[in-house]
Coordinates of C-alpha atoms and ligand atoms in Angstrom, one line a residue:
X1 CA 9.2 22.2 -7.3
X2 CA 9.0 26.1 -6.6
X3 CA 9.1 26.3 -2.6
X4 CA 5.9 27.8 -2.3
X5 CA 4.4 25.4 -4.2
X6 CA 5.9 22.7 -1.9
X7 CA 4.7 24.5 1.0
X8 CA 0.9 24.2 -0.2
X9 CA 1.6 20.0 -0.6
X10 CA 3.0 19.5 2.7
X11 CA 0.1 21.2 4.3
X12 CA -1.9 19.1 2.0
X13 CA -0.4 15.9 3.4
X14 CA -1.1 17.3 6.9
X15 CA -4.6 17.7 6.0
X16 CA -5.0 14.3 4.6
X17 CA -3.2 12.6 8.0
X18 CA -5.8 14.7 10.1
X19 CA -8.3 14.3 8.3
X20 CA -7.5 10.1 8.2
X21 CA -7.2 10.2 12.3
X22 CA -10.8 12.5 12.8
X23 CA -13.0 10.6 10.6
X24 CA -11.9 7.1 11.5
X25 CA -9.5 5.9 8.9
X26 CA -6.1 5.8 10.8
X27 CA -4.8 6.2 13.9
X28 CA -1.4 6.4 15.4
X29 CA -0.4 2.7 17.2
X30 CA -1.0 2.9 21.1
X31 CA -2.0 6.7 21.1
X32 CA -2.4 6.6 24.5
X33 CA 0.6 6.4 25.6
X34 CA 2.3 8.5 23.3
X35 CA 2.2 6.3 20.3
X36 CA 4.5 4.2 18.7
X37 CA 6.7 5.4 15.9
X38 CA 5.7 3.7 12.6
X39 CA 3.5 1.8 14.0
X40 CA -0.1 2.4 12.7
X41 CA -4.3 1.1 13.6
X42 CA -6.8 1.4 11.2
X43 CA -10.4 2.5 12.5
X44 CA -13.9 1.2 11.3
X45 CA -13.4 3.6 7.6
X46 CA -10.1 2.5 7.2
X47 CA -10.4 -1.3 8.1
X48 CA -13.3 -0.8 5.8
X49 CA -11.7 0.7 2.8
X50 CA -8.2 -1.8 3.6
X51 CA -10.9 -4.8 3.7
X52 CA -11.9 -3.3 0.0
X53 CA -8.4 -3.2 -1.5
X54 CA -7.3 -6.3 -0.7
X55 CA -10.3 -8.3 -1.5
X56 CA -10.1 -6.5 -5.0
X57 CA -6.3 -7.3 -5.3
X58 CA -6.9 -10.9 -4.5
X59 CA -9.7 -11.4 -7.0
X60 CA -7.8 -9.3 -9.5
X61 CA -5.0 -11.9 -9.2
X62 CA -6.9 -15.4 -8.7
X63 CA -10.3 -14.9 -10.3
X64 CA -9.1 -13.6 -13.7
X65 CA -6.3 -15.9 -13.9
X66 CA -6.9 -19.6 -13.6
X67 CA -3.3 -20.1 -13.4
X68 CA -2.9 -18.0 -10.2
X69 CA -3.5 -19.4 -6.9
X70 CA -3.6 -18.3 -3.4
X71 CA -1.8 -18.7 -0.5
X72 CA -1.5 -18.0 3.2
X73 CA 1.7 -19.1 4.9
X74 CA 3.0 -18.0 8.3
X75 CA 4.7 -15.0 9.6
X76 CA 7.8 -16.7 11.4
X77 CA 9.5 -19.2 9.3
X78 CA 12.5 -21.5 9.1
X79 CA 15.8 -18.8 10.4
X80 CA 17.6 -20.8 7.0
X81 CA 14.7 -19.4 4.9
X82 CA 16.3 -16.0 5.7
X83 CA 20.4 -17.2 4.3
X84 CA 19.3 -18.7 1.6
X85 CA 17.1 -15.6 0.4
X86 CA 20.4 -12.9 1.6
X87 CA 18.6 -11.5 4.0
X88 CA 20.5 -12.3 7.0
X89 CA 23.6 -10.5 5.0
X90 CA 22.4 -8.3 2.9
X91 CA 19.2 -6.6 4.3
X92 CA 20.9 -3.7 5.8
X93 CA 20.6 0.0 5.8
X94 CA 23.7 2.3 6.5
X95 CA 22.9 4.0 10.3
X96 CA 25.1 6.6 11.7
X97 CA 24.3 7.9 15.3
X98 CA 25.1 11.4 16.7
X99 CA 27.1 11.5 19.8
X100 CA 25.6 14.2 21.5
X101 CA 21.6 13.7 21.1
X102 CA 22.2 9.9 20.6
X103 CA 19.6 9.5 17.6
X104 CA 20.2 7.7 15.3
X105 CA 19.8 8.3 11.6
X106 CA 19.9 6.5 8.0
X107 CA 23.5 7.8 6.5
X108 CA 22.4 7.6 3.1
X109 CA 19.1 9.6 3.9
X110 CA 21.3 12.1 5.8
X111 CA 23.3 12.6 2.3
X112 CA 19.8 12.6 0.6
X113 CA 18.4 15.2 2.4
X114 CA 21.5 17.4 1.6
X115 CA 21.3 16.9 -1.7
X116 CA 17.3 17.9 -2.0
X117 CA 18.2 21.2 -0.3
X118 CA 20.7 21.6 -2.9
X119 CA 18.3 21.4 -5.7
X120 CA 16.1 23.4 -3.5
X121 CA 18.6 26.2 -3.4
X122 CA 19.0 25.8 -7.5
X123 CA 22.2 24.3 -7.0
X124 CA 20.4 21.0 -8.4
X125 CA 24.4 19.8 -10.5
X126 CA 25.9 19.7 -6.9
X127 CA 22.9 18.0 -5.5
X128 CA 23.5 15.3 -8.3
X129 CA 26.7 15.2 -8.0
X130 CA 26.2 14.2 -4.0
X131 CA 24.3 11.7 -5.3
X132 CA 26.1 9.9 -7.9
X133 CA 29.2 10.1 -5.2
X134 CA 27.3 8.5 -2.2
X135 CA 25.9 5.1 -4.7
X136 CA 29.7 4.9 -5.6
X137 CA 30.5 4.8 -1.7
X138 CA 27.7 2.2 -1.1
X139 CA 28.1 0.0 -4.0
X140 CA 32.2 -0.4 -2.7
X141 CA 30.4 -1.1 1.2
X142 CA 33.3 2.2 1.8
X143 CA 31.3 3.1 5.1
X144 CA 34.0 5.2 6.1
X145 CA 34.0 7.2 3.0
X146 CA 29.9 7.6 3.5
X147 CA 31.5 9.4 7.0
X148 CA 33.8 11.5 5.5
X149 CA 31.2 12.7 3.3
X150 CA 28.5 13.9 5.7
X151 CA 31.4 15.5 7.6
X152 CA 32.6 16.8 4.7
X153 CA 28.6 18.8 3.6
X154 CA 29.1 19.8 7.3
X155 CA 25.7 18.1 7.9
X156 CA 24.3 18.2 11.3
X157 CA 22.2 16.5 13.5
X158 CA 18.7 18.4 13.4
X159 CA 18.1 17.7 17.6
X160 CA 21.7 18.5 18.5
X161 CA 23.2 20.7 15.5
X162 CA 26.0 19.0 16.6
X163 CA 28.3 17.4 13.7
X164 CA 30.1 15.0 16.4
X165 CA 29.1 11.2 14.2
X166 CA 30.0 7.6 15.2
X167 CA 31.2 5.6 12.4
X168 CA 28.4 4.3 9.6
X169 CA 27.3 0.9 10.6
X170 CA 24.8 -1.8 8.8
X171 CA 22.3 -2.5 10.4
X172 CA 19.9 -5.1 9.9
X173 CA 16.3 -4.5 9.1
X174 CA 14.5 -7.7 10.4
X175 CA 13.1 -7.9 13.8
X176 CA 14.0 -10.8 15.8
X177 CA 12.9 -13.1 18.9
X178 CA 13.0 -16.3 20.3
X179 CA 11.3 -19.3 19.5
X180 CA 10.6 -22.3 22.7
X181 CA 9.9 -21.8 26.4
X182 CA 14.1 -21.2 27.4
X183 CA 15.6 -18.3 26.0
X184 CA 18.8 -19.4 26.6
X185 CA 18.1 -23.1 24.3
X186 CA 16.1 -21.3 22.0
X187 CA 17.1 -20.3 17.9
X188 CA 16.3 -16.7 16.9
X189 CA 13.9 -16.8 14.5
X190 CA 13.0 -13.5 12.5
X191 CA 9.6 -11.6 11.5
X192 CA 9.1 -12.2 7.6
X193 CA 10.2 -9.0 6.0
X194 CA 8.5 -9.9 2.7
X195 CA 5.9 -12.5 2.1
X196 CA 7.6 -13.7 -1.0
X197 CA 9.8 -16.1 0.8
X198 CA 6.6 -18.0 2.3
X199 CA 5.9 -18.2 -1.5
X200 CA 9.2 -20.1 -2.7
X201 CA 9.2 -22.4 -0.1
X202 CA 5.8 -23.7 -0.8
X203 CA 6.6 -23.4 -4.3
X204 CA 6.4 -27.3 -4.9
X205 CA 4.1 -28.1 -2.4
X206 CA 1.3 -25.9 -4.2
X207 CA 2.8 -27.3 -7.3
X208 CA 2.1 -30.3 -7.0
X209 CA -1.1 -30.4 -4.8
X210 CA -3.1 -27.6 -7.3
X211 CA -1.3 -29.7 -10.5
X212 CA -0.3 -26.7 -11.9
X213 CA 1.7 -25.8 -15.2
X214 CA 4.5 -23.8 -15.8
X215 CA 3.6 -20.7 -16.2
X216 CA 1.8 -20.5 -12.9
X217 CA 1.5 -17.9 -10.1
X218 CA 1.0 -18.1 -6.5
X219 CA -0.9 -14.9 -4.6
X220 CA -0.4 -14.1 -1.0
X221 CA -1.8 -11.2 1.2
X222 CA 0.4 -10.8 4.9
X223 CA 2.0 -9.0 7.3
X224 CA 5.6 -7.9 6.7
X225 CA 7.9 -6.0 9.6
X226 CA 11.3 -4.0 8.9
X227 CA 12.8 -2.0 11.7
X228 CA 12.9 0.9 9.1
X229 CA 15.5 3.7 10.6
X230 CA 13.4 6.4 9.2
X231 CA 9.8 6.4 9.5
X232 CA 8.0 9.0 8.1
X233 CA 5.3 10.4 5.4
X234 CA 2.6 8.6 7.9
X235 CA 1.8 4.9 6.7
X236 CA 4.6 5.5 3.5
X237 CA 6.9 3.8 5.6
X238 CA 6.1 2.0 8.8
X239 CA 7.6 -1.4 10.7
X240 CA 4.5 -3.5 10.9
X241 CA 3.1 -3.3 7.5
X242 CA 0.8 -5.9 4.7
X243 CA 2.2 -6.4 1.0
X244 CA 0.4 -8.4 -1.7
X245 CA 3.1 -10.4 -3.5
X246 CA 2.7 -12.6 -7.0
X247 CA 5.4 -15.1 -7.8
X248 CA 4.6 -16.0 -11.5
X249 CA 7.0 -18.9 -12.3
X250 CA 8.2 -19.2 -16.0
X251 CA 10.2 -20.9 -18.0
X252 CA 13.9 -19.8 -18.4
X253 CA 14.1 -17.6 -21.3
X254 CA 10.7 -16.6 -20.8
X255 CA 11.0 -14.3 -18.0
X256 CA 10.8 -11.0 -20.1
X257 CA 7.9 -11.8 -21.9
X258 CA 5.9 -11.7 -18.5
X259 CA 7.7 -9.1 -16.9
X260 CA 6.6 -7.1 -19.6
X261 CA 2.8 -8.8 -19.4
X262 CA 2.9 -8.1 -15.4
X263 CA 4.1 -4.7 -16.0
X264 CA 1.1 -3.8 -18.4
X265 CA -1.5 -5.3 -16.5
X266 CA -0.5 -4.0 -13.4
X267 CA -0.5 -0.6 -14.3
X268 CA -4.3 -1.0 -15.7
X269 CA -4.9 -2.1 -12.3
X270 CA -4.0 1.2 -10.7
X271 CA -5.7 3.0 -13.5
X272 CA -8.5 1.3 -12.8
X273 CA -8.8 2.0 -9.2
X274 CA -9.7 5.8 -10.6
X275 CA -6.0 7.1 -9.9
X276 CA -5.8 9.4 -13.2
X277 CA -2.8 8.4 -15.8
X278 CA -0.9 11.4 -15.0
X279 CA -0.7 10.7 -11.5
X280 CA 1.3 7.3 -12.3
X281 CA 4.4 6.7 -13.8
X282 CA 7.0 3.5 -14.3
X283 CA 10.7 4.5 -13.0
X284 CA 12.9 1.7 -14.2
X285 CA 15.6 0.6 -11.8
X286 CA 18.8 1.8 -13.2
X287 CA 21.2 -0.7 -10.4
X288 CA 19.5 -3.7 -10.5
X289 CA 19.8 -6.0 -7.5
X290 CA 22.3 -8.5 -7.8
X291 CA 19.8 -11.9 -8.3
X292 CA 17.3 -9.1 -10.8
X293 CA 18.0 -9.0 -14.2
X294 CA 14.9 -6.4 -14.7
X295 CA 13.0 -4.3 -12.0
X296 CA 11.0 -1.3 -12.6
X297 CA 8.4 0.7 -9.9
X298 CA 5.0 1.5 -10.2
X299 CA 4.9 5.5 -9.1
X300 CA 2.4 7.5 -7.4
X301 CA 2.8 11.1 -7.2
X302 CA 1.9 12.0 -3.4
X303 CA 1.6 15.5 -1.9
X304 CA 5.2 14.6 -1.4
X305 CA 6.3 13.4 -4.9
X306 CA 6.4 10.8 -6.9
X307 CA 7.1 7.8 -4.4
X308 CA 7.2 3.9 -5.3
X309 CA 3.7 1.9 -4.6
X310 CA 4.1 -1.0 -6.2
X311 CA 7.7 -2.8 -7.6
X312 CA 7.7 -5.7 -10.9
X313 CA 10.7 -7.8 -10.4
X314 CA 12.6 -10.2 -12.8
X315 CA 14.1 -12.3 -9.9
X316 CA 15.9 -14.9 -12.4
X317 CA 15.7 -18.6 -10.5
X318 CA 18.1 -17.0 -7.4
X319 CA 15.0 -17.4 -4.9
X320 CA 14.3 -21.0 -6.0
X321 CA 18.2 -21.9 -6.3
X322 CA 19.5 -20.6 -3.2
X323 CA 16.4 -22.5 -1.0
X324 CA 17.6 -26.1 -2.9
X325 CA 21.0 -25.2 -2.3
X326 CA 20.7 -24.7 1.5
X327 CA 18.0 -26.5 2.3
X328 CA 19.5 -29.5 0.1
X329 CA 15.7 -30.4 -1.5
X330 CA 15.6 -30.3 -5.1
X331 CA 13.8 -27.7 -6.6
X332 CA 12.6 -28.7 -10.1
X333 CA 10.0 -29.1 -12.6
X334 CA 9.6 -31.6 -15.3
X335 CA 8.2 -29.5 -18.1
X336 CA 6.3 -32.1 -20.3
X337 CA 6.1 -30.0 -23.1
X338 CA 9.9 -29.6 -23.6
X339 CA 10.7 -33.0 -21.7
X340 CA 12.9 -31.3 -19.7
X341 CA 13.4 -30.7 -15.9
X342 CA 14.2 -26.6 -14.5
X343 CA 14.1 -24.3 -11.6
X344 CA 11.7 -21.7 -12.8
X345 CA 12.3 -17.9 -13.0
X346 CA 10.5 -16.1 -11.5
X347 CA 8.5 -12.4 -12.0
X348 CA 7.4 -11.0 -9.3
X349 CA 4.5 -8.0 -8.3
X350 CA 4.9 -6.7 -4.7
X351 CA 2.7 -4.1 -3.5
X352 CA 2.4 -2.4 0.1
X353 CA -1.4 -2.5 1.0
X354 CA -0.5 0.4 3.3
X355 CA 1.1 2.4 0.8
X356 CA -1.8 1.7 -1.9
X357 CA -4.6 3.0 1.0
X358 CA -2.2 6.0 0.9
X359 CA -2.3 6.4 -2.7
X360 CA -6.5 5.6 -2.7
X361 CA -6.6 8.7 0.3
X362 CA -4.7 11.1 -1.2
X363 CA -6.5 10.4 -4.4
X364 CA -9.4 11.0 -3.0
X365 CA -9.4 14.0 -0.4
X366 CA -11.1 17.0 -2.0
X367 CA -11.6 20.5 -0.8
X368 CA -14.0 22.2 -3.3
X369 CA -15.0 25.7 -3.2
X370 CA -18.9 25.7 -3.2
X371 CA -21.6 28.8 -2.7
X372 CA -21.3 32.0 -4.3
X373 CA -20.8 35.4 -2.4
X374 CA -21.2 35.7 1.2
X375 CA -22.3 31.7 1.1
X376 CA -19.1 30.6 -0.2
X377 CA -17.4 27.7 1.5
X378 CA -14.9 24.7 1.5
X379 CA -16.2 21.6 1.0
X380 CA -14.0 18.1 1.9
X381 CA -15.3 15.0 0.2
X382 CA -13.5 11.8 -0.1
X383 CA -13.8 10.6 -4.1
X384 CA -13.1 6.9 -3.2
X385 CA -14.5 5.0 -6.3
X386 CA -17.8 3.4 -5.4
X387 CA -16.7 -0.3 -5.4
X388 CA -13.8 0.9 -2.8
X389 CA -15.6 3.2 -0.7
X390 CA -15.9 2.4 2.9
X391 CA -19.6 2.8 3.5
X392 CA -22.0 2.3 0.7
X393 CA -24.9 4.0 1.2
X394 CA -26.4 6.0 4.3
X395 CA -30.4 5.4 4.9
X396 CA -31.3 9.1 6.7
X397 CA -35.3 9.3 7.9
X398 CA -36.0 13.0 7.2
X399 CA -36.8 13.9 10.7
X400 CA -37.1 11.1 13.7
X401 CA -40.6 11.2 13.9
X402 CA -44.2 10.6 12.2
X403 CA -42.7 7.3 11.2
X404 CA -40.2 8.5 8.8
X405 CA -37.3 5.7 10.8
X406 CA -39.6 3.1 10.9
X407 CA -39.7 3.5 6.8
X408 CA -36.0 4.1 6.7
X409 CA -34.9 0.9 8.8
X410 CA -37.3 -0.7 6.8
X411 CA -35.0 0.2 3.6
X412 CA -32.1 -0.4 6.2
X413 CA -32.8 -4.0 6.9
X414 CA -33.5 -5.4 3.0
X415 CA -29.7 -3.7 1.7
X416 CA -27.7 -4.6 4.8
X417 CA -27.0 -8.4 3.9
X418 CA -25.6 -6.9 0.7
X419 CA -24.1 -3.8 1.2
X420 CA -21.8 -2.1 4.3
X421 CA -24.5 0.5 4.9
X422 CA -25.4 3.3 7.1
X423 CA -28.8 4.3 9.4
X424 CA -28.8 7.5 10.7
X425 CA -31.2 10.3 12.3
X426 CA -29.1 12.1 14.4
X427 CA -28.8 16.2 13.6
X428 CA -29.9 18.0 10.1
X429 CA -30.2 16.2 7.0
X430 CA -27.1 18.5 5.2
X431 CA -24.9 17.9 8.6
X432 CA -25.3 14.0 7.8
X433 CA -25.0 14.8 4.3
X434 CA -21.6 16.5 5.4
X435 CA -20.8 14.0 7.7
X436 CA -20.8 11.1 4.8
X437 CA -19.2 13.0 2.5
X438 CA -15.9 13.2 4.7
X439 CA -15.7 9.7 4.8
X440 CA -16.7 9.1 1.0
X441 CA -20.1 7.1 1.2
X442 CA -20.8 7.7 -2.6
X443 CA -24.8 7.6 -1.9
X444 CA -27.2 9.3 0.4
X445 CA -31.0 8.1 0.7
X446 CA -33.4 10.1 2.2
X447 CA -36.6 9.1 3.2
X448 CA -39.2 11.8 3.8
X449 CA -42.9 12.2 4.2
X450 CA -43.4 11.4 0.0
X451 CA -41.7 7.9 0.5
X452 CA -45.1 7.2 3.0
X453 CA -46.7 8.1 0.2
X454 CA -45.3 6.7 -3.1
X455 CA -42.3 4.9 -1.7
X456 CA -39.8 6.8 -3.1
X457 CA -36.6 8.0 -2.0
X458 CA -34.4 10.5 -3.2
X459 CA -30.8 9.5 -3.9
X460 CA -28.1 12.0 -3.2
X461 CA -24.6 11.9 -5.2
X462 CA -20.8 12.7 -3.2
X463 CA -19.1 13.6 -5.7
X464 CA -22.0 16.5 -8.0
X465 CA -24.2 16.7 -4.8
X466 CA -27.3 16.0 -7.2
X467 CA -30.6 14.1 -6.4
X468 CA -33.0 12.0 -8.3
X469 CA -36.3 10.3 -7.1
X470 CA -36.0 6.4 -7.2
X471 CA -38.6 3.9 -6.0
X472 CA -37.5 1.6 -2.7
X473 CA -37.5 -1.6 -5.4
X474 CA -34.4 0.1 -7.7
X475 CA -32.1 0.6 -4.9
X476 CA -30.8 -2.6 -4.5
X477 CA -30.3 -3.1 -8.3
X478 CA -28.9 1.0 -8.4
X479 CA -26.4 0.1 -5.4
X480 CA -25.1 -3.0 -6.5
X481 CA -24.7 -1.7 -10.3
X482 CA -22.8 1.4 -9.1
X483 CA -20.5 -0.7 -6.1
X484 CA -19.9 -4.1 -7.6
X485 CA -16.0 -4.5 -8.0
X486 CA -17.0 -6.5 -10.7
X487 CA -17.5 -2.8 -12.3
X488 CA -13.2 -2.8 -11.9
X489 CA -12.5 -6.5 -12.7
X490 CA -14.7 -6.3 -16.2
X491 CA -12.2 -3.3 -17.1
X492 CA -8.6 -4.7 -16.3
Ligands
GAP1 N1 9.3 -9.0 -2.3 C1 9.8 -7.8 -2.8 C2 9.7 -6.7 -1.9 O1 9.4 -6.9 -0.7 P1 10.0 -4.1 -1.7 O2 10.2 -3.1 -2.8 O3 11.0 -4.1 -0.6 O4 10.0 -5.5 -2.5 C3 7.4 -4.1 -2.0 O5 8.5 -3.9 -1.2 C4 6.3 -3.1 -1.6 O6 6.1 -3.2 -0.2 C5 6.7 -1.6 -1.8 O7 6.5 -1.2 -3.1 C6 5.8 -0.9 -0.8 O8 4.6 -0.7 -1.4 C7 5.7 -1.9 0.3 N2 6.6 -1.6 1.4 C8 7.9 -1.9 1.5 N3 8.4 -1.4 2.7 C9 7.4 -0.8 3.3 C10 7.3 -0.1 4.6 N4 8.3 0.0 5.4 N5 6.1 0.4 4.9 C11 5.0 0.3 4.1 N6 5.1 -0.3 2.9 C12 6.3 -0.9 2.5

């Protein structure tokens, strides 16, 4: 990407984080007293438009499959959970502190970083060579060797500009406490880092208690917490943070037919949401992780590049196996169809909820020039698609008097059992107009001195700005036509 170019995104993405925080969508964790890295609220839009997603994920997954089921299991779990699925030994990320500012950085993303100024600078061979050299280092665990190499660029710490480095050290990515009343009797127990694991526990519980059949999948919506090193790109990366996870369990053998099934239909999904084609794309994983034998992401291209959303996993049975193995309980199904007992593979969809309201935002945000001559102006609009969209519809009386807002609450009070709407009468009709299109209500209804009259209304449109003249008896039918999610379900 040509610098200036990259310039005009990053400003971008600081538009769309401002513009998240001012009109209620996100807000920085415990602003008040400085904030807290990573760490992220959402406000009445956001919960809103979060509420949206992952009531459409949910029904995407359990409503138009009969064979996929739901699930809710708890946040802290059994410590053995987290041996048998590696975690304990292999959830690590390579951290290297600097002596004289004492932060603390990701080595690898030091090395990174490097080689993306490379390719900056046109040297983009050297900057792939850096690359290629610093997976070799990792995949032999040669920590010292990542050391040598970031003294070797001459990289430096960006507080200090100091080169003086500790050693490279693991470190682990789950947060950890203490269950009981006595700290000093009680076992550490860790935050879930993924909800999958609350999944293959209860794998033969739900099993059994729904009497389902190979091939079967179990949906779950939760939180998830890493004590990611580097937090950045806003709610791309935080510590406290939701995924939606799908564990479809097949039968050995079988596992690439659905991979590639899960693949497809997850990618409608995202197209579906109004995210344009060219804005996705898959990047197979070239190293697969050792209990994988297939893994691909599902791509969004953010202001910042093309970043992972959404990862489809082949996880084999090493999920299933490693939880009979430790916790000694057999894990097994009796086929009946091939009279013969397994421990299903499993294919797996994980997406960050997070990270998908980040892709729905920056999808969204438009700045449109509008006006000709001296009226020309900017205007911001947030394209959400109508079934996603935070608010609904705004109900704005005219003016606040010659009862014009007794009409309009009127209208108010028959949608608002169905619909997250909107009354208001504060300031000019075109400032409320602006006001809703910045947080991406997809329909304005007036009411002015003709609806005492004939009871219409005129309907206003975000994204062309155009009206039309409706009777009060079509808006509920014209709403709920234009913001069922039933209009994204019918087309998956
Ligand atoms: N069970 C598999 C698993 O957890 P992952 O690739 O580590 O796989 C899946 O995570 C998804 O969770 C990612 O594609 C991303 O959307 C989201 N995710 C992971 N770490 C995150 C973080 N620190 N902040 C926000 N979202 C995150």
């Amino acid at each position: 990407m040509a610098k200036q170019e990259e310039q005009q995104e990053n400003v971008l993405f600081r538009n769309i984080i401002s513009h998240a925080k001012e009109y209620g969508f996100v807000y920085q964790s415990s602003e008040i007293y400085d904030g807290l890295q990573a760490v992220y609220d959402y406000g009445p839009y956001g919960a809103e438009l979060k509420k949206n997603l992952k009531d459409l994920w949910w029904q995407s997954m359990t409503r138009l499959n009969q064979e996929v089921v739901g699930l809710d299991s708890a946040i802290f779990m059994h410590p053995h959970t987290w041996k048998a699925s590696g975690h304990i030994d292999s959830f690590n990320d390579p951290m290297i502190d600097n002596k004289d500012s004492k932060k603390r950085y990701r080595a690898d993303v030091l090395v990174e970083d490097k080689a993306a100024e490379y390719e900056k600078n046109g040297e983009a061979e050297k900057g792939k060579a850096l690359v290629e050299e610093l997976a070799r280092l990792l995949e032999a665990e040669d920590l010292e060797g990542v050391r040598e190499l970031i003294v070797r660029e001459n990289i430096v710490c960006p507080v200090s500009g100091t080169a003086e480095w500790t050693e490279v050290r693991q470190f682990n990515l789950m947060f950890s406490t203490k269950v009981g009343s006595v700290a000093e009797d009680a076992d550490t127990i860790y935050l879930r880092p993924e909800t999958a694991q609350g999944i293959f526990v209860n794998f033969l519980n739900v099993q059994k208690t729904a009497r389902m059949k190979v091939p079967f999948g179990i949906a779950q919506i939760g939180k998830a917490f890493r004590n990611e090193i580097v937090a950045r790109q806003f709610i791309f990366r935080m510590r406290e943070f939701e995924q939606m996870e799908m564990q479809y369990f097949v039968r050995p053998g079988e596992e690439m037919k659905w991979y590639e099934h899960w693949r497809d239909a997850r990618l409608r999904w995202h197209k579906a949401l109004g995210i344009p084609e060219e804005k996705l794309r898959l990047h197979d994983h070239e190293k697969l992780a050792h209990y994988a034998n297939a893994a691909l992401d599902i791509e969004f291209e953010f202001p910042f590049g093309f970043k992972e959303v959404e990862g489809i996993h082949s996880r084999t049975d090493f999920d299933l196996g490693n939880h009979q193995e430790v916790s000694r309980k057999k894990i097994q199904y009796f086929d009946p169809e091939i009279n013969k007992n397994y421990t299903p593979y499993v294919v797996e969809t994980s997406i960050g909820a997070d990270r998908t309201f980040l892709m729905l935002l920056c999808n969204a945000y438009t700045e449109e020039e509008v006006g000709e001559g001296d009226k020309k102006k900017m205007r911001t609009y947030l394209k959400f698609h109508p079934a996603l969209a935070p608010v609904k519809a705004a109900i704005l009386p005219l003016t606040k008097k010659d009862g014009l807002p007794d009409k309009a609450r009127e209208i108010f009070d028959k949608l608002k059992y169905d619909f997250n709407i909107i009354y208001e009468e504060q300031q000019s009709i075109g400032k409320r107009y602006t006001r809703q299109d910045l947080i991406g209500t997809p329909f304005c209804i007036a009411v002015d001195y003709d609806t005492l009259e004939d009871d219409t209304v005129t309907i206003r449109h975000r994204d062309t700005t155009e009206q039309e003249r409706v009777h009060i008896n079509e808006l509920h039918n014209r709403l709920a036509e234009a913001t069922s999610i039933r209009n994204i379900l019918e087309s998956l």
